[in-house]
């Protein structure tokens, strides 16, 4: 009996020594076997524990919502509300939206001309705009060395001839800004004016007033 006890006590030490000594494929096989043994042992222990402890689970009422879904209803209600608000905003914006005409998009090669710089003209990152542009009054150029997009003075327009559809008359009005260039967002930010571009003009001198009696300053053309 004593011998058996001692042998069992020595067993883990022997196993550990064997695990340390083994190398290569033999070590892999040995470790896999040990892992499976441990899994089986843990399963047995758990089964014994579950036998001892009676599980008292409450009966769940039908149609009950789990805790993690309790605020789902609130979310869906909030979603409906936010969607309604978004829809109203869209409708409101749609009233004042400018109809953008469908025109052929301008290619970069048409609008920009590559300017080569540097001592041996090897740098080609500068571009010169070859179309009419609008530049604001308080615009300041970057130093010429670092200017990527060059807008020539001869192609900068400040006024535009705008025809009033009801009066059937044409007026020369100062440009306030470029609202939208259908070709590209970059052209809009650069103020490039091509066919189909929507611009904002100052119509204060025409003396148009709204129904509320306010003077209309700017209008899209």
GROMACS .gro file of C-alpha atoms in nm:
model
  221
    1UNK     CA    1   0.000   0.000   0.000
    2UNK     CA    2   0.280   0.240   0.094
    3UNK     CA    3   0.472   0.153  -0.224
    4UNK     CA    4   0.165   0.229  -0.436
    5UNK     CA    5   0.122   0.566  -0.265
    6UNK     CA    6   0.486   0.658  -0.323
    7UNK     CA    7   0.472   0.551  -0.687
    8UNK     CA    8   0.165   0.771  -0.742
    9UNK     CA    9   0.339   1.061  -0.565
   10UNK     CA   10   0.645   1.025  -0.793
   11UNK     CA   11   0.429   1.003  -1.110
   12UNK     CA   12   0.385   1.381  -1.173
   13UNK     CA   13   0.760   1.440  -1.131
   14UNK     CA   14   0.843   1.166  -1.380
   15UNK     CA   15   0.587   1.302  -1.625
   16UNK     CA   16   0.727   1.654  -1.594
   17UNK     CA   17   1.083   1.530  -1.650
   18UNK     CA   18   0.969   1.334  -1.955
   19UNK     CA   19   0.789   1.640  -2.096
   20UNK     CA   20   1.106   1.846  -2.052
   21UNK     CA   21   1.333   1.590  -2.218
   22UNK     CA   22   1.119   1.504  -2.521
   23UNK     CA   23   1.193   1.687  -2.845
   24UNK     CA   24   1.027   1.715  -3.186
   25UNK     CA   25   0.730   1.504  -3.297
   26UNK     CA   26   0.742   1.285  -2.984
   27UNK     CA   27   0.697   1.593  -2.764
   28UNK     CA   28   0.399   1.704  -2.976
   29UNK     CA   29   0.229   1.363  -2.945
   30UNK     CA   30   0.295   1.347  -2.569
   31UNK     CA   31   0.156   1.699  -2.511
   32UNK     CA   32  -0.155   1.624  -2.716
   33UNK     CA   33  -0.225   1.311  -2.511
   34UNK     CA   34  -0.179   1.503  -2.184
   35UNK     CA   35  -0.416   1.774  -2.306
   36UNK     CA   36  -0.687   1.522  -2.388
   37UNK     CA   37  -0.642   1.359  -2.047
   38UNK     CA   38  -0.680   1.695  -1.870
   39UNK     CA   39  -0.995   1.777  -2.070
   40UNK     CA   40  -1.154   1.446  -1.973
   41UNK     CA   41  -1.058   1.501  -1.609
   42UNK     CA   42  -1.211   1.851  -1.602
   43UNK     CA   43  -1.531   1.718  -1.759
   44UNK     CA   44  -1.558   1.448  -1.491
   45UNK     CA   45  -1.501   1.699  -1.209
   46UNK     CA   46  -1.764   1.934  -1.352
   47UNK     CA   47  -2.015   1.648  -1.386
   48UNK     CA   48  -1.962   1.558  -1.018
   49UNK     CA   49  -2.007   1.919  -0.908
   50UNK     CA   50  -2.327   1.957  -1.110
   51UNK     CA   51  -2.462   1.639  -0.952
   52UNK     CA   52  -2.412   1.788  -0.606
   53UNK     CA   53  -2.550   2.135  -0.683
   54UNK     CA   54  -2.910   2.134  -0.790
   55UNK     CA   55  -2.962   2.402  -1.052
   56UNK     CA   56  -3.256   2.625  -0.965
   57UNK     CA   57  -3.348   2.799  -1.289
   58UNK     CA   58  -3.654   3.018  -1.300
   59UNK     CA   59  -3.914   2.948  -1.559
   60UNK     CA   60  -3.907   3.223  -1.821
   61UNK     CA   61  -4.244   3.371  -1.906
   62UNK     CA   62  -4.345   3.356  -2.269
   63UNK     CA   63  -4.270   3.665  -2.474
   64UNK     CA   64  -4.018   3.795  -2.219
   65UNK     CA   65  -3.746   4.021  -2.354
   66UNK     CA   66  -3.385   3.959  -2.245
   67UNK     CA   67  -3.203   4.237  -2.059
   68UNK     CA   68  -2.980   4.325  -2.354
   69UNK     CA   69  -3.286   4.388  -2.574
   70UNK     CA   70  -3.480   4.605  -2.328
   71UNK     CA   71  -3.371   4.938  -2.481
   72UNK     CA   72  -3.422   4.816  -2.838
   73UNK     CA   73  -3.775   4.965  -2.846
   74UNK     CA   74  -3.648   5.307  -2.736
   75UNK     CA   75  -3.382   5.296  -3.007
   76UNK     CA   76  -3.629   5.212  -3.282
   77UNK     CA   77  -3.857   5.497  -3.169
   78UNK     CA   78  -3.563   5.739  -3.168
   79UNK     CA   79  -3.461   5.613  -3.512
   80UNK     CA   80  -3.809   5.683  -3.653
   81UNK     CA   81  -3.798   6.035  -3.507
   82UNK     CA   82  -3.451   6.110  -3.644
   83UNK     CA   83  -3.551   5.976  -3.986
   84UNK     CA   84  -3.855   6.204  -3.987
   85UNK     CA   85  -3.639   6.505  -3.899
   86UNK     CA   86  -3.389   6.413  -4.173
   87UNK     CA   87  -3.671   6.380  -4.426
   88UNK     CA   88  -3.808   6.722  -4.332
   89UNK     CA   89  -3.463   6.875  -4.365
   90UNK     CA   90  -3.424   6.720  -4.708
   91UNK     CA   91  -3.761   6.858  -4.818
   92UNK     CA   92  -3.666   7.202  -4.687
   93UNK     CA   93  -3.328   7.187  -4.861
   94UNK     CA   94  -3.495   7.065  -5.179
   95UNK     CA   95  -3.694   7.389  -5.196
   96UNK     CA   96  -3.382   7.600  -5.218
   97UNK     CA   97  -3.165   7.357  -5.408
   98UNK     CA   98  -3.019   7.471  -5.735
   99UNK     CA   99  -3.092   7.248  -6.035
  100UNK     CA  100  -2.754   7.131  -6.164
  101UNK     CA  101  -2.760   7.082  -6.541
  102UNK     CA  102  -2.626   6.757  -6.683
  103UNK     CA  103  -2.326   6.856  -6.891
  104UNK     CA  104  -2.018   6.678  -7.014
  105UNK     CA  105  -1.761   6.666  -6.736
  106UNK     CA  106  -1.445   6.861  -6.804
  107UNK     CA  107  -1.131   6.650  -6.807
  108UNK     CA  108  -0.831   6.758  -6.602
  109UNK     CA  109  -0.624   6.779  -6.920
  110UNK     CA  110  -0.865   7.042  -7.058
  111UNK     CA  111  -0.879   7.256  -6.745
  112UNK     CA  112  -0.518   7.230  -6.631
  113UNK     CA  113  -0.193   7.280  -6.816
  114UNK     CA  114   0.115   7.115  -6.668
  115UNK     CA  115   0.387   7.364  -6.575
  116UNK     CA  116   0.736   7.225  -6.544
  117UNK     CA  117   0.959   7.385  -6.286
  118UNK     CA  118   1.303   7.344  -6.137
  119UNK     CA  119   1.646   7.407  -6.285
  120UNK     CA  120   1.622   7.122  -6.536
  121UNK     CA  121   1.238   7.142  -6.574
  122UNK     CA  122   1.195   6.798  -6.424
  123UNK     CA  123   0.936   6.887  -6.160
  124UNK     CA  124   0.583   6.873  -6.298
  125UNK     CA  125   0.353   6.922  -5.997
  126UNK     CA  126   0.235   7.273  -6.083
  127UNK     CA  127  -0.086   7.329  -6.280
  128UNK     CA  128  -0.209   7.637  -6.463
  129UNK     CA  129  -0.587   7.676  -6.492
  130UNK     CA  130  -0.684   7.740  -6.856
  131UNK     CA  131  -1.052   7.821  -6.788
  132UNK     CA  132  -1.225   8.128  -6.653
  133UNK     CA  133  -1.208   8.147  -6.273
  134UNK     CA  134  -1.353   8.356  -5.994
  135UNK     CA  135  -1.125   8.457  -5.709
  136UNK     CA  136  -1.256   8.636  -5.399
  137UNK     CA  137  -1.154   8.995  -5.324
  138UNK     CA  138  -0.954   8.915  -5.011
  139UNK     CA  139  -0.762   8.633  -5.181
  140UNK     CA  140  -0.385   8.626  -5.132
  141UNK     CA  141  -0.160   8.413  -5.349
  142UNK     CA  142   0.083   8.169  -5.196
  143UNK     CA  143   0.450   8.232  -5.268
  144UNK     CA  144   0.497   8.142  -5.639
  145UNK     CA  145   0.745   7.870  -5.548
  146UNK     CA  146   0.480   7.676  -5.353
  147UNK     CA  147   0.168   7.758  -5.558
  148UNK     CA  148   0.021   7.436  -5.696
  149UNK     CA  149  -0.273   7.580  -5.892
  150UNK     CA  150  -0.200   7.901  -6.078
  151UNK     CA  151  -0.503   8.107  -6.183
  152UNK     CA  152  -0.392   8.366  -6.440
  153UNK     CA  153  -0.502   8.727  -6.382
  154UNK     CA  154  -0.633   8.751  -6.741
  155UNK     CA  155  -0.880   8.467  -6.677
  156UNK     CA  156  -1.012   8.595  -6.343
  157UNK     CA  157  -1.365   8.731  -6.382
  158UNK     CA  158  -1.540   8.954  -6.130
  159UNK     CA  159  -1.866   9.021  -6.314
  160UNK     CA  160  -2.107   8.806  -6.510
  161UNK     CA  161  -2.382   8.881  -6.764
  162UNK     CA  162  -2.696   8.728  -6.618
  163UNK     CA  163  -3.031   8.717  -6.798
  164UNK     CA  164  -3.345   8.748  -6.586
  165UNK     CA  165  -3.597   8.486  -6.709
  166UNK     CA  166  -3.910   8.694  -6.637
  167UNK     CA  167  -3.781   9.041  -6.727
  168UNK     CA  168  -3.604   8.901  -7.037
  169UNK     CA  169  -3.324   9.147  -6.966
  170UNK     CA  170  -2.951   9.093  -6.919
  171UNK     CA  171  -2.760   9.254  -6.635
  172UNK     CA  172  -2.388   9.277  -6.565
  173UNK     CA  173  -2.367   9.173  -6.201
  174UNK     CA  174  -2.077   9.118  -5.962
  175UNK     CA  175  -2.005   8.754  -5.878
  176UNK     CA  176  -2.019   8.658  -5.508
  177UNK     CA  177  -1.890   8.302  -5.546
  178UNK     CA  178  -1.899   7.973  -5.732
  179UNK     CA  179  -2.172   7.755  -5.579
  180UNK     CA  180  -2.122   7.432  -5.772
  181UNK     CA  181  -1.920   7.314  -6.069
  182UNK     CA  182  -2.083   6.991  -6.196
  183UNK     CA  183  -1.750   6.855  -6.323
  184UNK     CA  184  -1.572   6.822  -5.991
  185UNK     CA  185  -1.562   6.938  -5.630
  186UNK     CA  186  -1.203   7.054  -5.684
  187UNK     CA  187  -1.312   7.289  -5.963
  188UNK     CA  188  -1.576   7.434  -5.730
  189UNK     CA  189  -1.316   7.503  -5.460
  190UNK     CA  190  -1.081   7.659  -5.718
  191UNK     CA  191  -1.366   7.874  -5.852
  192UNK     CA  192  -1.341   7.742  -6.209
  193UNK     CA  193  -1.637   7.854  -6.424
  194UNK     CA  194  -1.726   7.615  -6.707
  195UNK     CA  195  -2.052   7.526  -6.884
  196UNK     CA  196  -2.324   7.435  -6.635
  197UNK     CA  197  -2.153   7.596  -6.335
  198UNK     CA  198  -2.387   7.756  -6.081
  199UNK     CA  199  -2.262   8.092  -5.955
  200UNK     CA  200  -2.396   8.332  -5.694
  201UNK     CA  201  -2.439   8.692  -5.810
  202UNK     CA  202  -2.508   9.014  -5.621
  203UNK     CA  203  -2.849   9.149  -5.729
  204UNK     CA  204  -2.886   9.424  -5.468
  205UNK     CA  205  -2.873   9.695  -5.739
  206UNK     CA  206  -3.178   9.544  -5.913
  207UNK     CA  207  -3.384   9.631  -5.606
  208UNK     CA  208  -3.568   9.299  -5.582
  209UNK     CA  209  -3.751   9.238  -5.255
  210UNK     CA  210  -3.903   8.928  -5.095
  211UNK     CA  211  -4.264   8.891  -4.979
  212UNK     CA  212  -4.150   8.986  -4.629
  213UNK     CA  213  -4.012   9.312  -4.770
  214UNK     CA  214  -3.643   9.225  -4.735
  215UNK     CA  215  -3.396   9.320  -5.005
  216UNK     CA  216  -3.258   9.020  -5.194
  217UNK     CA  217  -2.878   9.035  -5.196
  218UNK     CA  218  -2.765   8.723  -5.376
  219UNK     CA  219  -2.916   8.480  -5.620
  220UNK     CA  220  -2.788   8.170  -5.798
  221UNK     CA  221  -2.746   8.182  -6.174
   0.00000   0.00000   0.00000
